[in-house]
Each structure stands twice: as structure tokens, then as C-alpha cells.
PDB file of C-alpha atoms in Angstrom:
ATOM      1  CA  MET A 241     -10.490  48.605  -6.188  1.00  0.00           C
ATOM      2  CA  SER A 242     -13.490  49.440  -3.482  1.00  0.00           C
ATOM      3  CA  TYR A 243     -16.017  46.738  -2.537  1.00  0.00           C
ATOM      4  CA  GLY A 244     -18.833  48.981  -3.947  1.00  0.00           C
ATOM      5  CA  THR A 245     -17.091  49.080  -7.264  1.00  0.00           C
ATOM      6  CA  ARG A 246     -16.512  45.594  -7.489  1.00  0.00           C
ATOM      7  CA  ARG A 247     -20.108  44.799  -6.744  1.00  0.00           C
ATOM      8  CA  ARG A 248     -21.159  47.469  -9.577  1.00  0.00           C
ATOM      9  CA  VAL A 249     -18.768  45.955 -11.995  1.00  0.00           C
ATOM     10  CA  LEU A 250     -20.329  42.085 -10.737  1.00  0.00           C
ATOM     11  CA  ASP A 251     -23.462  43.549 -11.182  1.00  0.00           C
ATOM     12  CA  ALA A 252     -22.989  45.085 -14.509  1.00  0.00           C
ATOM     13  CA  LEU A 253     -21.192  41.541 -15.959  1.00  0.00           C
ATOM     14  CA  ASN A 254     -24.374  39.553 -14.173  1.00  0.00           C
ATOM     15  CA  ARG A 255     -26.819  41.276 -16.336  1.00  0.00           C
ATOM     16  CA  ARG A 256     -25.397  40.858 -19.559  1.00  0.00           C
ATOM     17  CA  TYR A 257     -26.056  37.411 -21.692  1.00  0.00           C
ATOM     18  CA  ILE A 258     -23.493  36.266 -25.079  1.00  0.00           C
ATOM     19  CA  TYR A 259     -26.228  36.463 -27.400  1.00  0.00           C
ATOM     20  CA  GLY A 260     -29.050  36.440 -25.212  1.00  0.00           C
ATOM     21  CA  ARG A 261     -28.041  32.557 -24.238  1.00  0.00           C
ATOM     22  CA  LEU A 262     -24.718  32.665 -22.218  1.00  0.00           C
ATOM     23  CA  PRO A 263     -24.623  34.495 -18.813  1.00  0.00           C
ATOM     24  CA  LEU A 264     -21.517  36.565 -19.325  1.00  0.00           C
ATOM     25  CA  LEU A 265     -19.958  36.546 -15.599  1.00  0.00           C
ATOM     26  CA  HIS A 266     -20.669  32.848 -15.396  1.00  0.00           C
ATOM     27  CA  THR A 267     -18.616  32.262 -18.703  1.00  0.00           C
ATOM     28  CA  ILE A 268     -15.804  34.451 -17.736  1.00  0.00           C
ATOM     29  CA  ILE A 269     -15.218  32.671 -14.338  1.00  0.00           C
ATOM     30  CA  PHE A 270     -16.009  29.090 -16.335  1.00  0.00           C
ATOM     31  CA  LEU A 271     -13.164  30.429 -18.748  1.00  0.00           C
ATOM     32  CA  ILE A 272     -10.794  31.317 -16.112  1.00  0.00           C
ATOM     33  CA  GLU A 273     -11.154  27.744 -14.274  1.00  0.00           C
ATOM     34  CA  MET A 274     -10.626  25.785 -17.284  1.00  0.00           C
ATOM     35  CA  ALA A 275      -7.193  27.953 -17.936  1.00  0.00           C
ATOM     36  CA  ALA A 276      -6.014  27.318 -14.479  1.00  0.00           C
ATOM     37  CA  ALA A 277      -7.231  23.580 -14.684  1.00  0.00           C
ATOM     38  CA  THR A 278      -5.262  23.280 -18.220  1.00  0.00           C
ATOM     39  CA  ARG A 279      -2.091  24.888 -16.384  1.00  0.00           C
ATOM     40  CA  LEU A 280      -2.086  22.466 -13.764  1.00  0.00           C
ATOM     41  CA  ALA A 281      -2.553  19.719 -15.997  1.00  0.00           C
ATOM     42  CA  ALA A 282       0.329  20.541 -18.061  1.00  0.00           C
ATOM     43  CA  LYS A 283       2.899  20.440 -14.896  1.00  0.00           C
ATOM     44  CA  PHE A 284       0.480  17.945 -12.737  1.00  0.00           C
ATOM     45  CA  ASN A 285       3.508  15.218 -13.099  1.00  0.00           C
ATOM     46  CA  ALA A 286       6.647  17.276 -11.708  1.00  0.00           C
ATOM     47  CA  TYR A 287       3.898  18.693  -8.954  1.00  0.00           C
ATOM     48  CA  TYR A 288       2.634  15.267  -8.149  1.00  0.00           C
ATOM     49  CA  SER A 289       6.087  13.697  -7.622  1.00  0.00           C
ATOM     50  CA  GLU A 290       6.830  16.699  -5.143  1.00  0.00           C
ATOM     51  CA  LYS A 291       3.829  17.088  -3.143  1.00  0.00           C
ATOM     52  CA  PRO A 292       1.378  14.238  -4.215  1.00  0.00           C
ATOM     53  CA  VAL A 293      -1.475  14.978  -1.467  1.00  0.00           C
ATOM     54  CA  LEU A 294      -1.209  18.552  -2.088  1.00  0.00           C
ATOM     55  CA  THR A 295      -1.686  18.611  -5.637  1.00  0.00           C
ATOM     56  CA  THR A 296      -4.166  16.140  -5.587  1.00  0.00           C
ATOM     57  CA  MET A 297      -6.136  18.716  -3.372  1.00  0.00           C
ATOM     58  CA  VAL A 298      -5.480  21.791  -5.311  1.00  0.00           C
ATOM     59  CA  THR A 299      -6.641  19.542  -8.688  1.00  0.00           C
ATOM     60  CA  ASN A 300      -9.844  18.335  -6.573  1.00  0.00           C
ATOM     61  CA  ALA A 301     -10.694  22.291  -5.850  1.00  0.00           C
ATOM     62  CA  ILE A 302     -10.352  23.472  -9.186  1.00  0.00           C
ATOM     63  CA  LEU A 303     -12.135  20.925 -10.871  1.00  0.00           C
ATOM     64  CA  GLY A 304     -14.999  20.757  -8.039  1.00  0.00           C
ATOM     65  CA  GLY A 305     -15.062  24.836  -9.064  1.00  0.00           C
ATOM     66  CA  VAL A 306     -15.491  23.924 -12.702  1.00  0.00           C
ATOM     67  CA  ALA A 307     -18.423  21.782 -11.913  1.00  0.00           C
ATOM     68  CA  ASP A 308     -20.181  24.274  -9.569  1.00  0.00           C
ATOM     69  CA  THR A 309     -19.688  26.658 -12.203  1.00  0.00           C
ATOM     70  CA  VAL A 310     -20.958  24.571 -14.674  1.00  0.00           C
ATOM     71  CA  ALA A 311     -23.867  23.779 -12.817  1.00  0.00           C
ATOM     72  CA  GLN A 312     -24.553  27.746 -12.203  1.00  0.00           C
ATOM     73  CA  LEU A 313     -24.407  28.129 -15.921  1.00  0.00           C
ATOM     74  CA  ILE A 314     -27.146  25.755 -16.461  1.00  0.00           C
ATOM     75  CA  THR A 315     -29.168  27.169 -14.050  1.00  0.00           C
ATOM     76  CA  ALA A 316     -28.770  30.920 -15.314  1.00  0.00           C
ATOM     77  CA  PHE A 317     -29.307  29.747 -18.959  1.00  0.00           C
ATOM     78  CA  ARG A 318     -32.552  27.742 -18.384  1.00  0.00           C
ATOM     79  CA  SER A 319     -33.727  30.868 -16.154  1.00  0.00           C
ATOM     80  CA  ARG A 320     -33.102  33.784 -18.842  1.00  0.00           C
ATOM     81  CA  PRO A 321     -35.618  35.680 -20.470  1.00  0.00           C
ATOM     82  CA  GLY A 322     -37.385  33.929 -23.169  1.00  0.00           C
ATOM     83  CA  ALA A 323     -35.939  30.483 -22.665  1.00  0.00           C
ATOM     84  CA  GLN A 324     -39.405  28.645 -22.633  1.00  0.00           C
ATOM     85  CA  ASN A 325     -39.237  29.664 -26.393  1.00  0.00           C
ATOM     86  CA  ASP A 326     -35.698  29.374 -27.287  1.00  0.00           C
ATOM     87  CA  ASP A 327     -35.384  26.276 -29.518  1.00  0.00           C
ATOM     88  CA  LEU A 328     -31.258  26.822 -29.158  1.00  0.00           C
ATOM     89  CA  SER A 329     -31.082  27.374 -32.632  1.00  0.00           C
ATOM     90  CA  ILE A 330     -28.781  29.866 -34.123  1.00  0.00           C
ATOM     91  CA  GLU A 331     -30.375  32.728 -35.436  1.00  0.00           C
ATOM     92  CA  ILE A 332     -29.458  34.149 -39.061  1.00  0.00           C
ATOM     93  CA  ARG A 333     -28.606  37.391 -37.510  1.00  0.00           C
ATOM     94  CA  ASP A 334     -25.884  36.349 -35.237  1.00  0.00           C
ATOM     95  CA  LEU A 335     -24.285  34.499 -38.316  1.00  0.00           C
ATOM     96  CA  ASP A 336     -24.563  37.529 -40.362  1.00  0.00           C
ATOM     97  CA  LYS A 337     -22.173  39.818 -37.729  1.00  0.00           C
ATOM     98  CA  GLU A 338     -18.988  40.476 -39.190  1.00  0.00           C
ATOM     99  CA  ARG A 339     -17.178  40.822 -35.996  1.00  0.00           C
ATOM    100  CA  PRO A 340     -17.491  39.422 -32.482  1.00  0.00           C
ATOM    101  CA  PRO A 341     -19.742  41.309 -30.326  1.00  0.00           C
ATOM    102  CA  THR A 342     -18.310  44.361 -27.959  1.00  0.00           C
ATOM    103  CA  LEU A 343     -19.033  44.340 -24.430  1.00  0.00           C
ATOM    104  CA  GLY A 344     -22.132  46.940 -25.593  1.00  0.00           C
ATOM    105  CA  GLU A 345     -23.359  44.508 -27.971  1.00  0.00           C
ATOM    106  CA  LEU A 346     -23.621  41.829 -25.437  1.00  0.00           C
ATOM    107  CA  GLY A 347     -27.311  41.216 -24.779  1.00  0.00           C
ATOM    108  CA  HIS A 348     -28.571  43.639 -21.525  1.00  0.00           C
ATOM    109  CA  GLN A 349     -31.264  41.980 -19.845  1.00  0.00           C
ATOM    110  CA  LYS A 350     -33.726  43.524 -17.628  1.00  0.00           C
ATOM    111  CA  ASN A 351     -34.363  40.466 -16.299  1.00  0.00           C
ATOM    112  CA  ALA A 352     -30.742  39.421 -14.845  1.00  0.00           C
ATOM    113  CA  PRO A 353     -29.862  35.754 -14.523  1.00  0.00           C
ATOM    114  CA  PRO A 354     -29.297  34.386 -10.762  1.00  0.00           C
ATOM    115  CA  PRO A 355     -26.445  36.304  -9.925  1.00  0.00           C
ATOM    116  CA  PHE A 356     -23.308  34.342  -9.865  1.00  0.00           C
ATOM    117  CA  ASP A 357     -22.815  32.416  -6.674  1.00  0.00           C
ATOM    118  CA  PHE A 358     -19.222  32.835  -5.117  1.00  0.00           C
ATOM    119  CA  GLU A 359     -20.462  31.532  -1.925  1.00  0.00           C
ATOM    120  CA  ARG A 360     -21.570  28.353  -3.135  1.00  0.00           C
ATOM    121  CA  LEU A 361     -18.719  28.044  -5.740  1.00  0.00           C
ATOM    122  CA  THR A 362     -16.236  28.533  -2.241  1.00  0.00           C
ATOM    123  CA  ARG A 363     -17.939  25.942  -0.659  1.00  0.00           C
ATOM    124  CA  PHE A 364     -17.451  23.186  -3.481  1.00  0.00           C
ATOM    125  CA  MET A 365     -13.935  24.105  -4.285  1.00  0.00           C
ATOM    126  CA  SER A 366     -13.502  23.542  -0.030  1.00  0.00           C
ATOM    127  CA  TYR A 367     -15.246  20.359  -0.503  1.00  0.00           C
ATOM    128  CA  GLY A 368     -13.269  19.205  -3.044  1.00  0.00           C
ATOM    129  CA  PHE A 369      -9.934  20.390  -1.403  1.00  0.00           C
ATOM    130  CA  PHE A 370     -10.419  18.792   1.947  1.00  0.00           C
ATOM    131  CA  MET A 371     -12.182  15.285   0.626  1.00  0.00           C
ATOM    132  CA  ALA A 372      -8.841  14.751  -1.390  1.00  0.00           C
ATOM    133  CA  PRO A 373      -6.604  13.378   1.303  1.00  0.00           C
ATOM    134  CA  ILE A 374      -9.500  10.803   2.231  1.00  0.00           C
ATOM    135  CA  GLN A 375      -9.638   9.929  -1.229  1.00  0.00           C
ATOM    136  CA  PHE A 376      -6.217   9.305  -1.234  1.00  0.00           C
ATOM    137  CA  LYS A 377      -5.693   7.266   1.670  1.00  0.00           C
ATOM    138  CA  TRP A 378      -8.502   5.336   0.290  1.00  0.00           C
ATOM    139  CA  PHE A 379      -7.124   4.895  -3.199  1.00  0.00           C
ATOM    140  CA  GLY A 380      -4.053   3.786  -1.925  1.00  0.00           C
ATOM    141  CA  PHE A 381      -5.455   1.200   0.477  1.00  0.00           C
ATOM    142  CA  LEU A 382      -7.633  -0.151  -2.318  1.00  0.00           C
ATOM    143  CA  SER A 383      -4.515  -0.401  -4.670  1.00  0.00           C
ATOM    144  CA  ARG A 384      -2.532  -2.540  -1.724  1.00  0.00           C
ATOM    145  CA  THR A 385      -5.087  -4.227  -0.871  1.00  0.00           C
ATOM    146  CA  PHE A 386      -6.072  -5.205  -4.432  1.00  0.00           C
ATOM    147  CA  PRO A 387      -2.908  -5.447  -6.389  1.00  0.00           C
ATOM    148  CA  LEU A 388      -3.356  -5.844 -10.088  1.00  0.00           C
ATOM    149  CA  GLY A 389      -1.314  -8.827 -10.649  1.00  0.00           C
ATOM    150  CA  LYS A 390      -0.485 -10.323 -14.313  1.00  0.00           C
ATOM    151  CA  LYS A 391      -2.619 -13.242 -13.268  1.00  0.00           C
ATOM    152  CA  ASN A 392      -6.339 -11.566 -13.306  1.00  0.00           C
ATOM    153  CA  PRO A 393      -6.154  -7.963 -12.992  1.00  0.00           C
ATOM    154  CA  THR A 394      -9.522  -7.777 -14.059  1.00  0.00           C
ATOM    155  CA  MET A 395     -10.756  -9.523 -11.021  1.00  0.00           C
ATOM    156  CA  SER A 396      -8.849  -7.291  -8.942  1.00  0.00           C
ATOM    157  CA  ALA A 397     -10.119  -4.589 -10.505  1.00  0.00           C
ATOM    158  CA  MET A 398     -13.686  -5.557 -10.005  1.00  0.00           C
ATOM    159  CA  LYS A 399     -13.128  -6.222  -6.091  1.00  0.00           C
ATOM    160  CA  ARG A 400     -11.817  -2.387  -5.894  1.00  0.00           C
ATOM    161  CA  VAL A 401     -15.296  -1.186  -7.563  1.00  0.00           C
ATOM    162  CA  ALA A 402     -16.957  -3.194  -5.474  1.00  0.00           C
ATOM    163  CA  PHE A 403     -15.301  -2.176  -2.364  1.00  0.00           C
ATOM    164  CA  ASP A 404     -15.287   1.490  -3.786  1.00  0.00           C
ATOM    165  CA  GLN A 405     -19.393   1.527  -4.430  1.00  0.00           C
ATOM    166  CA  LEU A 406     -20.568  -0.452  -1.169  1.00  0.00           C
ATOM    167  CA  LEU A 407     -18.154   1.475   1.316  1.00  0.00           C
ATOM    168  CA  PHE A 408     -16.764   4.651  -0.113  1.00  0.00           C
ATOM    169  CA  ALA A 409     -19.261   5.927  -2.038  1.00  0.00           C
ATOM    170  CA  PRO A 410     -22.504   5.993   0.525  1.00  0.00           C
ATOM    171  CA  PHE A 411     -19.740   7.473   3.191  1.00  0.00           C
ATOM    172  CA  GLY A 412     -18.858  10.070   0.407  1.00  0.00           C
ATOM    173  CA  LEU A 413     -22.076  11.181  -0.288  1.00  0.00           C
ATOM    174  CA  VAL A 414     -22.787  11.471   3.768  1.00  0.00           C
ATOM    175  CA  CYS A 415     -19.740  13.426   3.821  1.00  0.00           C
ATOM    176  CA  PHE A 416     -21.139  15.954   0.597  1.00  0.00           C
ATOM    177  CA  PHE A 417     -24.578  16.483   1.961  1.00  0.00           C
ATOM    178  CA  THR A 418     -23.367  17.018   5.863  1.00  0.00           C
ATOM    179  CA  PHE A 419     -20.331  19.492   4.375  1.00  0.00           C
ATOM    180  CA  MET A 420     -22.737  21.421   2.312  1.00  0.00           C
ATOM    181  CA  THR A 421     -25.437  21.649   4.745  1.00  0.00           C
ATOM    182  CA  VAL A 422     -22.956  22.949   7.731  1.00  0.00           C
ATOM    183  CA  ALA A 423     -21.337  25.298   5.668  1.00  0.00           C
ATOM    184  CA  GLU A 424     -24.823  26.634   4.172  1.00  0.00           C
ATOM    185  CA  GLY A 425     -25.759  27.187   7.707  1.00  0.00           C
ATOM    186  CA  GLY A 426     -27.881  24.593   8.398  1.00  0.00           C
ATOM    187  CA  GLY A 427     -28.559  22.472  11.179  1.00  0.00           C
ATOM    188  CA  LYS A 428     -29.540  18.821  12.079  1.00  0.00           C
ATOM    189  CA  ARG A 429     -33.151  19.308  10.835  1.00  0.00           C
ATOM    190  CA  ALA A 430     -31.948  20.724   7.579  1.00  0.00           C
ATOM    191  CA  LEU A 431     -29.486  17.601   7.156  1.00  0.00           C
ATOM    192  CA  THR A 432     -32.025  15.121   8.558  1.00  0.00           C
ATOM    193  CA  ARG A 433     -34.512  16.658   5.545  1.00  0.00           C
ATOM    194  CA  LYS A 434     -31.679  16.590   3.185  1.00  0.00           C
ATOM    195  CA  ILE A 435     -30.937  13.194   3.852  1.00  0.00           C
ATOM    196  CA  GLN A 436     -34.478  12.169   3.615  1.00  0.00           C
ATOM    197  CA  ASP A 437     -35.423  13.881   0.232  1.00  0.00           C
ATOM    198  CA  VAL A 438     -32.176  13.330  -1.837  1.00  0.00           C
ATOM    199  CA  TYR A 439     -29.804  10.624  -0.367  1.00  0.00           C
ATOM    200  CA  LEU A 440     -31.235   7.610  -1.653  1.00  0.00           C
ATOM    201  CA  PRO A 441     -32.108   8.788  -5.461  1.00  0.00           C
ATOM    202  CA  THR A 442     -28.415  10.490  -5.363  1.00  0.00           C
ATOM    203  CA  LEU A 443     -27.113   7.220  -4.038  1.00  0.00           C
ATOM    204  CA  LYS A 444     -29.015   5.185  -6.747  1.00  0.00           C
ATOM    205  CA  ALA A 445     -27.853   7.855  -9.775  1.00  0.00           C
ATOM    206  CA  ASN A 446     -24.191   7.212  -8.311  1.00  0.00           C
ATOM    207  CA  PHE A 447     -24.846   3.177  -8.665  1.00  0.00           C
ATOM    208  CA  VAL A 448     -25.638   3.855 -12.488  1.00  0.00           C
ATOM    209  CA  LEU A 449     -22.862   6.105 -13.561  1.00  0.00           C
ATOM    210  CA  TRP A 450     -19.751   5.008 -11.234  1.00  0.00           C
ATOM    211  CA  PRO A 451     -19.153   1.283 -11.385  1.00  0.00           C
ATOM    212  CA  ALA A 452     -18.304   1.313 -15.006  1.00  0.00           C
ATOM    213  CA  VAL A 453     -15.875   4.625 -14.534  1.00  0.00           C
ATOM    214  CA  GLN A 454     -14.124   2.966 -11.911  1.00  0.00           C
ATOM    215  CA  ILE A 455     -13.648  -0.290 -13.765  1.00  0.00           C
ATOM    216  CA  LEU A 456     -11.788   1.509 -16.033  1.00  0.00           C
ATOM    217  CA  ASN A 457     -10.136   3.735 -13.861  1.00  0.00           C
ATOM    218  CA  PHE A 458      -8.773   0.896 -11.581  1.00  0.00           C
ATOM    219  CA  ARG A 459      -7.941  -1.392 -14.615  1.00  0.00           C
ATOM    220  CA  VAL A 460      -6.385   0.988 -16.459  1.00  0.00           C
ATOM    221  CA  VAL A 461      -5.514   4.498 -15.003  1.00  0.00           C
ATOM    222  CA  PRO A 462      -2.124   4.642 -13.181  1.00  0.00           C
ATOM    223  CA  ILE A 463      -2.468   5.405 -10.037  1.00  0.00           C
ATOM    224  CA  GLN A 464      -1.427   8.934  -9.450  1.00  0.00           C
ATOM    225  CA  PHE A 465      -4.078   9.837 -12.187  1.00  0.00           C
ATOM    226  CA  GLN A 466      -6.675   7.890 -10.770  1.00  0.00           C
ATOM    227  CA  ILE A 467      -8.110  10.620  -8.530  1.00  0.00           C
ATOM    228  CA  PRO A 468      -7.664  13.513 -11.209  1.00  0.00           C
ATOM    229  CA  PHE A 469      -9.652  11.191 -13.567  1.00  0.00           C
ATOM    230  CA  VAL A 470     -12.437  10.372 -11.182  1.00  0.00           C
ATOM    231  CA  SER A 471     -12.431  14.539 -10.589  1.00  0.00           C
ATOM    232  CA  SER A 472     -12.588  15.138 -14.582  1.00  0.00           C
ATOM    233  CA  VAL A 473     -15.354  12.495 -14.878  1.00  0.00           C
ATOM    234  CA  GLY A 474     -16.815  13.731 -11.535  1.00  0.00           C
ATOM    235  CA  ILE A 475     -17.388  17.526 -13.455  1.00  0.00           C
ATOM    236  CA  ALA A 476     -20.696  16.335 -14.623  1.00  0.00           C
ATOM    237  CA  TRP A 477     -21.511  14.292 -11.177  1.00  0.00           C
ATOM    238  CA  THR A 478     -20.513  17.106  -8.842  1.00  0.00           C
ATOM    239  CA  ALA A 479     -22.840  19.444 -11.483  1.00  0.00           C
ATOM    240  CA  TYR A 480     -25.183  16.965 -10.491  1.00  0.00           C
ATOM    241  CA  LEU A 481     -24.919  17.108  -7.125  1.00  0.00           C
ATOM    242  CA  SER A 482     -24.814  20.772  -7.101  1.00  0.00           C
ATOM    243  CA  LEU A 483     -27.823  21.306  -8.820  1.00  0.00           C
ATOM    244  CA  THR A 484     -29.653  18.481  -6.375  1.00  0.00           C
ATOM    245  CA  ASN A 485     -28.259  20.338  -3.131  1.00  0.00           C
ATOM    246  CA  SER A 486     -29.151  23.942  -4.399  1.00  0.00           C
ATOM    247  CA  SER A 487     -32.450  22.264  -5.549  1.00  0.00           C
ATOM    248  CA  GLU A 488     -32.965  20.935  -2.039  1.00  0.00           C
ATOM    249  CA  ASP A 489     -31.927  24.189  -0.040  1.00  0.00           C
ATOM    250  CA  GLU A 490     -34.545  26.019  -2.566  1.00  0.00           C
ATOM    251  CA  LYS A 491     -37.302  23.693  -0.933  1.00  0.00           C
ATOM    252  CA  LEU A 492     -35.996  24.215   2.644  1.00  0.00           C
ATOM    253  CA  GLU A 493     -36.293  27.794   1.927  1.00  0.00           C
ATOM    254  CA  ALA A 494     -39.985  27.816   0.764  1.00  0.00           C
TER     255      ALA A 494
END
């Protein structure tokens, strides 16, 4: 299939909604990613026992892709025609249909949703892929430094959380915004502005969510599942980061 043909197919898919609500192309990509994640989850233990770092990298990449796709789907859902007047109720005419809609019955809109950004998806998957070895080393360090003994495992878990949130979380956010800015072609000025505008609010949001998640993670979850657990919970968090990053990019371009 030539580039022009692929472009026309993608454009056609991008102009369609499912029942006027869900952008078709975004939904297809999301389902493909979830199928890949499900297949990986089914064989995770076998893969991890052979190549733990690579397995973690691939897992992070897929879940990062899911998160960004969710973020792009949310953006497209909000910006669809008639979104301001949509109360999210299911219309009676939809319930009366006796069969699922064919491709031709899917809502075709003159005002298309924001086109799916494959470059942005690639950036998020790449970030998850390359960040995984650092996370792997960090979680191993915490496990060795604060072992969960039988005497007082909760205290050790709390120490892990404290180290993780006070040291790694601020560092991780700097890595995220730096990677995204450079990958988007931004320079020092763009990075400085992004750090000034969104770093502290994002760090505060991090402190609201992640301490509780990490207490559960370090206290209950086996070490080989800790990064996948964080990445799974982090789908919502990464979607938030994706929306935050893209929103700031729009401000910089304005």
C-alpha cells in the first residue's frame, strides 16, 4: 500500500465517529494496543524470567502507548461536533437499531476530530521504553536497601515510598518533560518555559496520587510485577501527563 493510499484511508477513518461520539481511528488504535497488552500479560512471567529488563521495556512502551491513546481519544471526544450540548445520554434511536452499524453508518462529520498524532504516540512509547531500565535499577535498589522483613515490613515499605517520592518522582518528571520537549524539536527556551509553567503543578498532582499507590505496590506486589503495576495504574497518570504536555505545547505555539 502506497503512502498516498494509507493517508487517504487514515483520513477517511479519522473523519468518522462511532454513534457520533467515539472517534473511529482512535478507538481502533486503542483496541489494537489493548490486544497487544493482553497478549503480553498472558505470557509475562515466561518473558520476564528470560529477559526481565527487555520485558519491562516492552511493557512500559505498550502501556505508555495506551495512555497517550486514551488522552488523544479524550481530546477528540471533547472536540467533536455538538460536544457542548451532549449530555452523554444514550439516544433512543441508537437503542432501536437491531444490528451494529456498518462502516457506512458510522457518523461522518464535516468537522473531523483532531487527527490521531502517531508521532506523539511514538514519543510516549519511546519514553516508556527507554525509561524502563532506569526504573528497573531503581526498584531493585529500593528492594535491596529496604528489604521487607517479617518484623516490620510496613515501615520498610514506607521508607521505600519516601525515597521514591522525594528523590525519583521529581527526577522522573524532569526526565519526562525534557524528553518530550527535545523529541518535539523544542530547545532550551521551550523546556524552561514548560518547567516553569507545568512542573510544580504536575509534581503536586503526583504527590496526591502516587504515595498511596506505591505503599500498596511496595508492600504487596512482587518485585517482578512492580513496574508493570505502576505502569498499569499509570495509564491514567500518563494520560494526564500527555494532556498536560500537549496543552502546554499549544500555548507555546500560540
